mmCIF file of C-alpha atoms and ligand atoms in Angstrom:
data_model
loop_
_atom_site.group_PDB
_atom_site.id
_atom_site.type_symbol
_atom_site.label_atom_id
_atom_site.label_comp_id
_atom_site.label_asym_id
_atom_site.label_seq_id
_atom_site.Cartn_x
_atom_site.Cartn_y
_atom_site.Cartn_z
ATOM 1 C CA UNK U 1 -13.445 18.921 26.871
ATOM 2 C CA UNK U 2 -16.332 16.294 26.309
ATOM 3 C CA UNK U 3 -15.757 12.541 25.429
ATOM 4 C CA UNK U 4 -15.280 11.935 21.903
ATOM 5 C CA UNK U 5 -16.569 8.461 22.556
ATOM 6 C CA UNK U 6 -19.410 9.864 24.375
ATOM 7 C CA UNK U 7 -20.325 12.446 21.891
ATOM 8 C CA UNK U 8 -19.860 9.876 18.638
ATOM 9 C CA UNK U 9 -22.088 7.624 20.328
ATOM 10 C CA UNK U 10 -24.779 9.785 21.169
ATOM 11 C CA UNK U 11 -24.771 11.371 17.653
ATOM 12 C CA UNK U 12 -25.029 7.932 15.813
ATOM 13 C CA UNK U 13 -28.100 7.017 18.121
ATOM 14 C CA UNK U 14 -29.618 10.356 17.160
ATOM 15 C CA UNK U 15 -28.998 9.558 13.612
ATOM 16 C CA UNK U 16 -30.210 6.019 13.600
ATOM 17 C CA UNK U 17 -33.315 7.078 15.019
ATOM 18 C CA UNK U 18 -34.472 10.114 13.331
ATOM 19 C CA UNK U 19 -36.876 9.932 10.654
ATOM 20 C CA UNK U 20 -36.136 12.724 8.042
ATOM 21 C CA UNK U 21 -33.527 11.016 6.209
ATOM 22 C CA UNK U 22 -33.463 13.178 3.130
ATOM 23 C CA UNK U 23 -33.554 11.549 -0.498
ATOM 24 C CA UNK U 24 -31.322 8.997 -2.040
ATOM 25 C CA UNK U 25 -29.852 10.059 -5.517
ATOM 26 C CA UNK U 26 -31.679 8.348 -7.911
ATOM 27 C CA UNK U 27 -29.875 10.041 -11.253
ATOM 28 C CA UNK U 28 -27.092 7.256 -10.379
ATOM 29 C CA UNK U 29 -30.004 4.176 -11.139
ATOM 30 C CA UNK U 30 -27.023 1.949 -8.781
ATOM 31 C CA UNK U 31 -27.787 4.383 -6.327
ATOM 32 C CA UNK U 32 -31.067 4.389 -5.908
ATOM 33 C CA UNK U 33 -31.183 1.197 -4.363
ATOM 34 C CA UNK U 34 -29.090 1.847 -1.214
ATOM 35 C CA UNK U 35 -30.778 1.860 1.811
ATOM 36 C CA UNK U 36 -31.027 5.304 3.484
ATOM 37 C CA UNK U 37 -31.386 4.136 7.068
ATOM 38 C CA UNK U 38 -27.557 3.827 7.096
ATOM 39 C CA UNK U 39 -25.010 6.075 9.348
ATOM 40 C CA UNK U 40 -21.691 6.295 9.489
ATOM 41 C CA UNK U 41 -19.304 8.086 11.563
ATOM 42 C CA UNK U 42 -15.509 7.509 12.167
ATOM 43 C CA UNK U 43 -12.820 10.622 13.848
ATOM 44 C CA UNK U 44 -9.636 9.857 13.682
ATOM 45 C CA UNK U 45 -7.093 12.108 16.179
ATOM 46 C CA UNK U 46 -3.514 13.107 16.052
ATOM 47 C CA UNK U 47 -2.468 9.812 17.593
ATOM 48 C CA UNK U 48 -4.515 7.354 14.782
ATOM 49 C CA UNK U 49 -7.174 6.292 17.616
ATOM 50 C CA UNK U 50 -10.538 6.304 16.287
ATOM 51 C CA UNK U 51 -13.731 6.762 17.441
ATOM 52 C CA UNK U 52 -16.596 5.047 15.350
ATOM 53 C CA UNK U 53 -20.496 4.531 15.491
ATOM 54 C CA UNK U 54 -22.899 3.354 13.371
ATOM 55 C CA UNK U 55 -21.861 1.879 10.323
ATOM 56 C CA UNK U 56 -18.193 2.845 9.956
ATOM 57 C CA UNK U 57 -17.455 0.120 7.983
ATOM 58 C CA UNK U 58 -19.867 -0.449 5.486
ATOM 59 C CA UNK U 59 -18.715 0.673 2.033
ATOM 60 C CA UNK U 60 -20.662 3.681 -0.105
ATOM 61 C CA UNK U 61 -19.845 5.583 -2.946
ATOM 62 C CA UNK U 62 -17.712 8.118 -2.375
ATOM 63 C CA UNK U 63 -18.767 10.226 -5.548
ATOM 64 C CA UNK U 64 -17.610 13.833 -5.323
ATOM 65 C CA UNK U 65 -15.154 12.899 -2.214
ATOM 66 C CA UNK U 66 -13.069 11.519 -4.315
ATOM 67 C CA UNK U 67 -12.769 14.863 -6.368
ATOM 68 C CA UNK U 68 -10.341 15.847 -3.133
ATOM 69 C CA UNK U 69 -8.143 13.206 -4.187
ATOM 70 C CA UNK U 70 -7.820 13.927 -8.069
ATOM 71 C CA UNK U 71 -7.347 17.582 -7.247
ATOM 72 C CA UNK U 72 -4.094 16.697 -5.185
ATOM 73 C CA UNK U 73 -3.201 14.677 -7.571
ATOM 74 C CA UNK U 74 -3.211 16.960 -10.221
ATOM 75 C CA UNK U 75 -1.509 18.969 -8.218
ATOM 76 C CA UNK U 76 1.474 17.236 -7.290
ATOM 77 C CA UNK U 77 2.067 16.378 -11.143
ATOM 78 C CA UNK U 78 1.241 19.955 -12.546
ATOM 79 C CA UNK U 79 1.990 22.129 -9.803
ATOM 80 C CA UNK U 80 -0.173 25.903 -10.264
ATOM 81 C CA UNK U 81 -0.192 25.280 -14.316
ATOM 82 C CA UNK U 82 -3.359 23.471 -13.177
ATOM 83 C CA UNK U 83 -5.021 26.758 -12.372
ATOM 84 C CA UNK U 84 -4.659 27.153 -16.308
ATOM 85 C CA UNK U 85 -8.135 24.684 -16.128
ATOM 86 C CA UNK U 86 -10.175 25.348 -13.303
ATOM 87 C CA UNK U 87 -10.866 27.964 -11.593
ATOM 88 C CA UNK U 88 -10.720 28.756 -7.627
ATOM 89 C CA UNK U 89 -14.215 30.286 -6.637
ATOM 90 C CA UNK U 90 -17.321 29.087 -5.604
ATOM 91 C CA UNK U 91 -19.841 28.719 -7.915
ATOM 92 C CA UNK U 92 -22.733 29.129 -6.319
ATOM 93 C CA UNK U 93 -24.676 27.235 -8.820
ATOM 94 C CA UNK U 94 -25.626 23.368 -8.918
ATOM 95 C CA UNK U 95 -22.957 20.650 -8.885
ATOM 96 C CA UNK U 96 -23.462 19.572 -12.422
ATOM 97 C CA UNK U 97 -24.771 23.204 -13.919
ATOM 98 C CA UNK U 98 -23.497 24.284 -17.456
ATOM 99 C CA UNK U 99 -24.524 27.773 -17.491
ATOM 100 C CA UNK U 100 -21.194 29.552 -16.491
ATOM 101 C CA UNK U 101 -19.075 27.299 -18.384
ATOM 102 C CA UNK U 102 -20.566 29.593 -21.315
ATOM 103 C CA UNK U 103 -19.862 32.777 -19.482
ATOM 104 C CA UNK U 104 -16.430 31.604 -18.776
ATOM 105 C CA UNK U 105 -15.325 29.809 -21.724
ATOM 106 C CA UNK U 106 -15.246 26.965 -20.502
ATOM 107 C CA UNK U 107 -13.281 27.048 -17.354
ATOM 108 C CA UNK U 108 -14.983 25.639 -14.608
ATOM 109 C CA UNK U 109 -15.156 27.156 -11.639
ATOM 110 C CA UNK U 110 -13.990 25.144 -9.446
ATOM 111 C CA UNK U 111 -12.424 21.694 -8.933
ATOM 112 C CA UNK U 112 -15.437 20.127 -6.733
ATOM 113 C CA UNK U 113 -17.973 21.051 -9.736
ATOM 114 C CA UNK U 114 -18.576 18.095 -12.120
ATOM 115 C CA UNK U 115 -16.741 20.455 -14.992
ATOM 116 C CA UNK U 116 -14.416 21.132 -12.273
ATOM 117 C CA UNK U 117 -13.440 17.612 -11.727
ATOM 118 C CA UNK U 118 -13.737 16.152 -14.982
ATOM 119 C CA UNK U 119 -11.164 19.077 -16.385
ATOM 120 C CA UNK U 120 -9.067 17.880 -13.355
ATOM 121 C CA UNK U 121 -9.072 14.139 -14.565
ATOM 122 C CA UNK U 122 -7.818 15.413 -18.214
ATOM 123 C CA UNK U 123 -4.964 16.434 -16.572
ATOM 124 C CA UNK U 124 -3.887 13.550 -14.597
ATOM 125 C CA UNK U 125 -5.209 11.558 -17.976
ATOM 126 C CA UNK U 126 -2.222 13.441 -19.804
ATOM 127 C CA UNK U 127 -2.034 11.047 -22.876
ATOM 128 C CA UNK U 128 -2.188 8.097 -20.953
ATOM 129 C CA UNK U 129 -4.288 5.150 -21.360
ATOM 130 C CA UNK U 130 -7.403 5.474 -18.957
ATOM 131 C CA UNK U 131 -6.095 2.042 -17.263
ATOM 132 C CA UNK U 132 -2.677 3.658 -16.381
ATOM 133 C CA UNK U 133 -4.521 6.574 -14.634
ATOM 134 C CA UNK U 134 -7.300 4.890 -12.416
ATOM 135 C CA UNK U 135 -4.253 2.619 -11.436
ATOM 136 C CA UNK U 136 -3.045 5.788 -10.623
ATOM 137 C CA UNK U 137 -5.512 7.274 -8.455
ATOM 138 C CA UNK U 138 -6.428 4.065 -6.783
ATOM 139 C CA UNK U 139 -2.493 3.458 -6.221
ATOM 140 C CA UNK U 140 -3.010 7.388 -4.606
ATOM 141 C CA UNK U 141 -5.764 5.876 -2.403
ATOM 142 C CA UNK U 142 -4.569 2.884 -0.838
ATOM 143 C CA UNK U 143 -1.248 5.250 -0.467
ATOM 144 C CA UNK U 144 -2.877 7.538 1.807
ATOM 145 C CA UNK U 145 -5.431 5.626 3.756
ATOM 146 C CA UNK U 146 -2.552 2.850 4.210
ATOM 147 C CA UNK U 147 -4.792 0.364 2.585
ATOM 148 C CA UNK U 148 -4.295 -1.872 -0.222
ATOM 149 C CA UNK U 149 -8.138 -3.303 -0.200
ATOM 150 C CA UNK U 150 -10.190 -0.105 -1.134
ATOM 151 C CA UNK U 151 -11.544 -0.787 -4.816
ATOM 152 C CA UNK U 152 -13.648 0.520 -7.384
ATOM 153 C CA UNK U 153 -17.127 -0.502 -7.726
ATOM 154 C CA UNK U 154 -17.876 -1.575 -11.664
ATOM 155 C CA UNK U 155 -21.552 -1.472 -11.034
ATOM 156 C CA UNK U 156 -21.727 2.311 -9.697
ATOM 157 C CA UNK U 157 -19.185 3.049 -12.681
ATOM 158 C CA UNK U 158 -21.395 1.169 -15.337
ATOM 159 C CA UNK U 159 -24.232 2.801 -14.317
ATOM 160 C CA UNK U 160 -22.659 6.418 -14.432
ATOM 161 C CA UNK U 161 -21.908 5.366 -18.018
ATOM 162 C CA UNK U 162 -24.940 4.865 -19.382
ATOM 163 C CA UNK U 163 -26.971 7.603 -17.745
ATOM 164 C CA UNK U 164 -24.389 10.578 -17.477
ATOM 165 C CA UNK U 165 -25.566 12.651 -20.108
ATOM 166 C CA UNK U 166 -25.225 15.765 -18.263
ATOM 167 C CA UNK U 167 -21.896 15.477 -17.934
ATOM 168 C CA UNK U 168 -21.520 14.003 -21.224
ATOM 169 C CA UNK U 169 -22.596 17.531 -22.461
ATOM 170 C CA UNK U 170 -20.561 19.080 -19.615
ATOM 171 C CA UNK U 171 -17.288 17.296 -20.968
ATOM 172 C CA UNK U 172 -18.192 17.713 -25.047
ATOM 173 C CA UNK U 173 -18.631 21.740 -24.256
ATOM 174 C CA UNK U 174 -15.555 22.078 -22.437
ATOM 175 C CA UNK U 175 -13.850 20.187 -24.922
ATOM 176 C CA UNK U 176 -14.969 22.381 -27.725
ATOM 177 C CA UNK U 177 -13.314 25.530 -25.948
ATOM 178 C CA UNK U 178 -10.378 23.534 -25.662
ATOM 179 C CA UNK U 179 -10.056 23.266 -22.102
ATOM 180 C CA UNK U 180 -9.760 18.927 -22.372
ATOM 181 C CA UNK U 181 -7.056 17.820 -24.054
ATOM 182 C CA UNK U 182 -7.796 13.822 -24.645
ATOM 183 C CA UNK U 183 -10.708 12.033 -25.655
ATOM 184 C CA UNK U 184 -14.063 13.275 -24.142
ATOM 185 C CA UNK U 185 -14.466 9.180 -23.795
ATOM 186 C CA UNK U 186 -11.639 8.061 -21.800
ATOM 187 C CA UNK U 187 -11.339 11.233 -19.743
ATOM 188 C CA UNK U 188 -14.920 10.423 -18.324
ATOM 189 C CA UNK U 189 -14.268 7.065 -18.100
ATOM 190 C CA UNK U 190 -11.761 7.759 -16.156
ATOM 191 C CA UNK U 191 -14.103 10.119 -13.980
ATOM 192 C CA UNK U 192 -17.005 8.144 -13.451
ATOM 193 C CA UNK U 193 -14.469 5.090 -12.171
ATOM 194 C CA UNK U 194 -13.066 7.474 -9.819
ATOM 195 C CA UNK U 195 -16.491 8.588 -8.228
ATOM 196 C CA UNK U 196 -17.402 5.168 -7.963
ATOM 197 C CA UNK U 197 -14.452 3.873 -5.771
ATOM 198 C CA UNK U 198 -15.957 2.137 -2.289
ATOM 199 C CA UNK U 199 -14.852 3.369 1.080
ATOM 200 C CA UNK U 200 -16.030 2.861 4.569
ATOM 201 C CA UNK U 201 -16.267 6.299 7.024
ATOM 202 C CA UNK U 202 -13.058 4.440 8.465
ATOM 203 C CA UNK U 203 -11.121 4.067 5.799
ATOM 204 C CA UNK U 204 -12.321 8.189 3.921
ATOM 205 C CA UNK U 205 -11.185 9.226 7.561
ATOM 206 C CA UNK U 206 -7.716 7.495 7.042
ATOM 207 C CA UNK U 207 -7.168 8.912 4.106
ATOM 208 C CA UNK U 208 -7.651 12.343 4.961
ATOM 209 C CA UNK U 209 -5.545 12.922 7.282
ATOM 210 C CA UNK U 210 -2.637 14.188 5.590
ATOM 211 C CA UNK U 211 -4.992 17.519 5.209
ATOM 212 C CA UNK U 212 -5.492 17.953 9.520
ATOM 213 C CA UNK U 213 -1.865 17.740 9.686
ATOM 214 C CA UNK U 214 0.083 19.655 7.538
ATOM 215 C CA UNK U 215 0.668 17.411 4.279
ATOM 216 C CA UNK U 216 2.014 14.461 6.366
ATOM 217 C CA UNK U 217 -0.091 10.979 7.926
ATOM 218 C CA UNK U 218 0.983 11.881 11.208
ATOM 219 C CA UNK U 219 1.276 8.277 12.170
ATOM 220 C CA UNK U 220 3.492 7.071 9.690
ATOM 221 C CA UNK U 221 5.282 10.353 8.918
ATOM 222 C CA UNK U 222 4.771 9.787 5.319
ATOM 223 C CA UNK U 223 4.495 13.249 3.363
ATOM 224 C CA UNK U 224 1.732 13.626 0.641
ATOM 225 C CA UNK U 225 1.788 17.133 -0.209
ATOM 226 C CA UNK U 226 3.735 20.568 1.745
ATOM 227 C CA UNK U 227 1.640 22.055 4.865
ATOM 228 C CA UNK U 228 0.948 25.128 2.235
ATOM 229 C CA UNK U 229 -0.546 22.981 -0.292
ATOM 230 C CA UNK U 230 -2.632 21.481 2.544
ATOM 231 C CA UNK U 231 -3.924 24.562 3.710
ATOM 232 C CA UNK U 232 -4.692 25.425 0.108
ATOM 233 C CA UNK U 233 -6.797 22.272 -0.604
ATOM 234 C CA UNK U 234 -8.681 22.787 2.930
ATOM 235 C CA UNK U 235 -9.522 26.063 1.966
ATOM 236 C CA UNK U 236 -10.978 24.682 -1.463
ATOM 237 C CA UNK U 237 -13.152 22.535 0.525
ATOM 238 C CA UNK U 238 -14.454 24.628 2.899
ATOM 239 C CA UNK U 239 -15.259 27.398 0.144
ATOM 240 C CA UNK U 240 -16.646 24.864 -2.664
ATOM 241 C CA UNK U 241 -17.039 21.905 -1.409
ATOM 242 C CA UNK U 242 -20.632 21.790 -0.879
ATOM 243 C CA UNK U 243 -21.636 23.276 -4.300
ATOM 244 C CA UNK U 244 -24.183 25.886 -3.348
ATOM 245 C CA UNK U 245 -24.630 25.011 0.253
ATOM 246 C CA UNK U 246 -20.992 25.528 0.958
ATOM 247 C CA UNK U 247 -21.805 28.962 2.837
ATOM 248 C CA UNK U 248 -24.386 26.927 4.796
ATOM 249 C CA UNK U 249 -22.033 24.528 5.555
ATOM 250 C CA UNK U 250 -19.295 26.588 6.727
ATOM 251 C CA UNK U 251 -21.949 28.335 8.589
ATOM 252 C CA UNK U 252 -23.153 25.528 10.500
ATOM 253 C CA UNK U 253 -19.869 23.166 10.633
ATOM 254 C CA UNK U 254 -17.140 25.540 10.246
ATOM 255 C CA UNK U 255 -14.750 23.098 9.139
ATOM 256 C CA UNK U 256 -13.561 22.341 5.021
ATOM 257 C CA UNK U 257 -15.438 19.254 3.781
ATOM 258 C CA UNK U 258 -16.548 17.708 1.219
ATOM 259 C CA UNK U 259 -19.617 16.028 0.258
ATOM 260 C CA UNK U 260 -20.428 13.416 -2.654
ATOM 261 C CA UNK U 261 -24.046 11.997 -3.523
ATOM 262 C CA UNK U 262 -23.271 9.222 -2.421
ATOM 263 C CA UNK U 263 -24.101 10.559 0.890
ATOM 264 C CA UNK U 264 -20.329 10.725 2.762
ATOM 265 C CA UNK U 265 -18.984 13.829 3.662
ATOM 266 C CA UNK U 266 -15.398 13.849 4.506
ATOM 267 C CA UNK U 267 -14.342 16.525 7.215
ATOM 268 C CA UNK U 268 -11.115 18.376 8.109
ATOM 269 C CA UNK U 269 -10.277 20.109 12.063
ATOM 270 C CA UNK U 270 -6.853 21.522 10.837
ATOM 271 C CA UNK U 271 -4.779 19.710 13.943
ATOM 272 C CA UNK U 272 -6.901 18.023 15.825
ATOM 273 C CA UNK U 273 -9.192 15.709 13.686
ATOM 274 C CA UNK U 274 -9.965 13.796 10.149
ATOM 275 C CA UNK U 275 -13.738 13.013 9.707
ATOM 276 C CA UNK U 276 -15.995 11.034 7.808
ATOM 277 C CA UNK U 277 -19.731 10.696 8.021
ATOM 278 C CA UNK U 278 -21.692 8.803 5.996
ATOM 279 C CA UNK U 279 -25.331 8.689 5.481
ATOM 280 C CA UNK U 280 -27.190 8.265 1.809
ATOM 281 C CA UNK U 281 -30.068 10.612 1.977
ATOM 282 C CA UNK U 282 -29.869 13.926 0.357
ATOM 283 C CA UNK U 283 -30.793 17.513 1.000
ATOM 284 C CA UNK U 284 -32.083 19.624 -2.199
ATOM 285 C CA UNK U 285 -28.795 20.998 -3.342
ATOM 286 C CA UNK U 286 -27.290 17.080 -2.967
ATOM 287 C CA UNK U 287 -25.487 17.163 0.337
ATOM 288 C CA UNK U 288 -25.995 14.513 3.263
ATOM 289 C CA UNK U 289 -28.860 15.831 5.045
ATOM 290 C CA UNK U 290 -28.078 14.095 8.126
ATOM 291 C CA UNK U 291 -24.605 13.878 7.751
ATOM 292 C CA UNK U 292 -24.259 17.859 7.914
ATOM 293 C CA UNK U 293 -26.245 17.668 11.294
ATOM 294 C CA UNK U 294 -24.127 14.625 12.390
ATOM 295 C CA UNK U 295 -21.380 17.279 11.833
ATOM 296 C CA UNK U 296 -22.638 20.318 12.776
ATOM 297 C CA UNK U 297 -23.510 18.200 16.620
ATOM 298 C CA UNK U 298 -20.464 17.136 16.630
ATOM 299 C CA UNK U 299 -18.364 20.347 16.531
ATOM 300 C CA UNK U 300 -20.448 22.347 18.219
ATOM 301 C CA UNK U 301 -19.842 19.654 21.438
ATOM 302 C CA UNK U 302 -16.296 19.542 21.184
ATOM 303 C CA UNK U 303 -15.366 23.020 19.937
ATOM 304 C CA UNK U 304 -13.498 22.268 16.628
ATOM 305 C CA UNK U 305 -14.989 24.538 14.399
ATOM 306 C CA UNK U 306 -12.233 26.839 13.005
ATOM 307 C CA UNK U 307 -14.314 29.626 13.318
ATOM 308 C CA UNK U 308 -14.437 29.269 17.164
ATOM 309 C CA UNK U 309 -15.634 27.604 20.014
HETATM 310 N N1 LIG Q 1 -20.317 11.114 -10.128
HETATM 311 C C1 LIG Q 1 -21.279 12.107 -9.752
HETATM 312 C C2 LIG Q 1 -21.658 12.914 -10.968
HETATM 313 O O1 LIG Q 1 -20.826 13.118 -11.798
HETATM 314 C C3 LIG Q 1 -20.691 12.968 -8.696
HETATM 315 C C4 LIG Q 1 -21.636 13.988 -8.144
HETATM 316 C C5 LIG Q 1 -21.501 14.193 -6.669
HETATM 317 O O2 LIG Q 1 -21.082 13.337 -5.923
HETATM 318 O O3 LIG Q 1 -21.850 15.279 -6.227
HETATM 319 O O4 LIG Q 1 -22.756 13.356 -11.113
#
């Protein structure tokens, strides 16, 4: 089996140096600013050792990773009845698309969708004050990446607030087929304050490991969901959680993940790794362009995808 160190180390020169970088979102004006020269990269194995390069530790917008995180969640409150909301298939249409919400009154897809994850927030909203539910989810976070310092950042938020129109609309049309049940207002407040929590590729990497092994942080043997529910949620990623470049994804990484525009991509090798890239340029359907190659190099060299060797 190759180094990991090796093979890291090599793929964060390669990224540092390569000049198609892809485009930073600019729909997010906070966004626009962040410099796409930036790579991140941090594996974390069975035994908590991990293997960083680049910029591992600077913090980035995690944007649609954190729909993983809402989705279990809203899971472990509502159990199945959450299927009631969202669909399960891919949509093979743009992240923040409203055409089949009409077709499908009003059920979203899929979780990893904006309609997706805003119907997912409703639930976990439940009646509660909007406060009470980020506390929630960012009480979720530091939970499962065993750290108390990863925070929201007000200026991403703010900024999703005054220019997220689209999914103003997406929220006000699921809301008239009854599909959210609170305010339109505090359920995407709640939203937008979840895509805008800050992580490093360190700490996105620590929190997802309770999805390589079966439910549990294999280091402190704290459970976070049942193996099934794991496997469930990985295979979720892997079929939706690249909006319409999910088959491409799968095709050339072969492992669940999940992108947000913020340019991190959070990776799962079912017993043997948690990943997280990082880097803020975009493809044309809104995926990391060089953090799917940082991927796709780096399990194609050790052999992780689940497809295969
Ligand atoms: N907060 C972003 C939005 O709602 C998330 C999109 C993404 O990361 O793909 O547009």
């Amino acid at each position: 089996m190759p180094d990991l160190n090796a093979v890291v180390a090599e793929i964060a020169e390669e990224m540092r140096q390569r000049t198609d970088r892809g485009e930073v979102a600019t729909y997010i004006p906070e966004l626009a600013g962040v410099d796409a020269g930036q790579f991140g990269i941090a594996v974390i194995d069975a035994d908590g050792a991990v293997t960083a390069g680049g910029d591992a530790d600077v913090p980035f917008s995690i944007q649609s990773v954190s729909k993983v995180f809402t989705l279990t969640l809203a899971l472990g409150k509502i159990g199945d009845r959450l299927w009631r909301h969202v669909g399960r298939e891919p949509s093979g249409s743009a992240f923040n698309s409203i055409v089949q919400l009409e077709y499908e009154q009003g059920i979203p897809r899929n979780p990893f969708i904006n309609a997706g994850a805003i119907a997912v927030t409703d639930q976990i909203l439940a009646g509660h004050e909007p406060r009470e539910a980020l506390g929630e989810i960012l009480r979720f976070m530091h939970f499962i990446a065993d750290d108390p310092s990863i925070t929201i950042d007000e200026k991403v938020a703010a900024s999703e607030r005054r220019t997220g129109f689209r999914n103003v609309a997406l929220a006000n049309y699921m809301k008239s087929f009854g599909v959210l049940q609170n305010p339109v207002d505090y359920t995407l407040g709640v939203y937008f304050h979840h895509c805008s929590i800050a992580m490093s590729c360190r700490q996105l990497a620590m929190a997802g490991r309770f999805l390589a092994w079966r439910g549990k942080n294999p280091t402190t043997g704290h459970s976070v969901v049942s193996p099934e529910r794991a496997r469930r949620i990985n295979a979720i990623m892997l079929t939706c959680g690249h909006y319409d470049g999910s088959g491409e994804f799968a095709y050339r990484v072969g492992l669940p993940g999940k992108s947000g525009v913020g340019g991190g991509i959070l990776a799962i090798a079912p017993g043997i790794a948690s990943i997280a890239v990082w880097a803020p340029g975009l493809d044309s359907v809104g995926n990391s362009h060089l953090g799917r190659i940082a991927l796709e190099r780096l399990t194609k060299r050790m052999g992780w995808s689940i497809f295969g060797d």
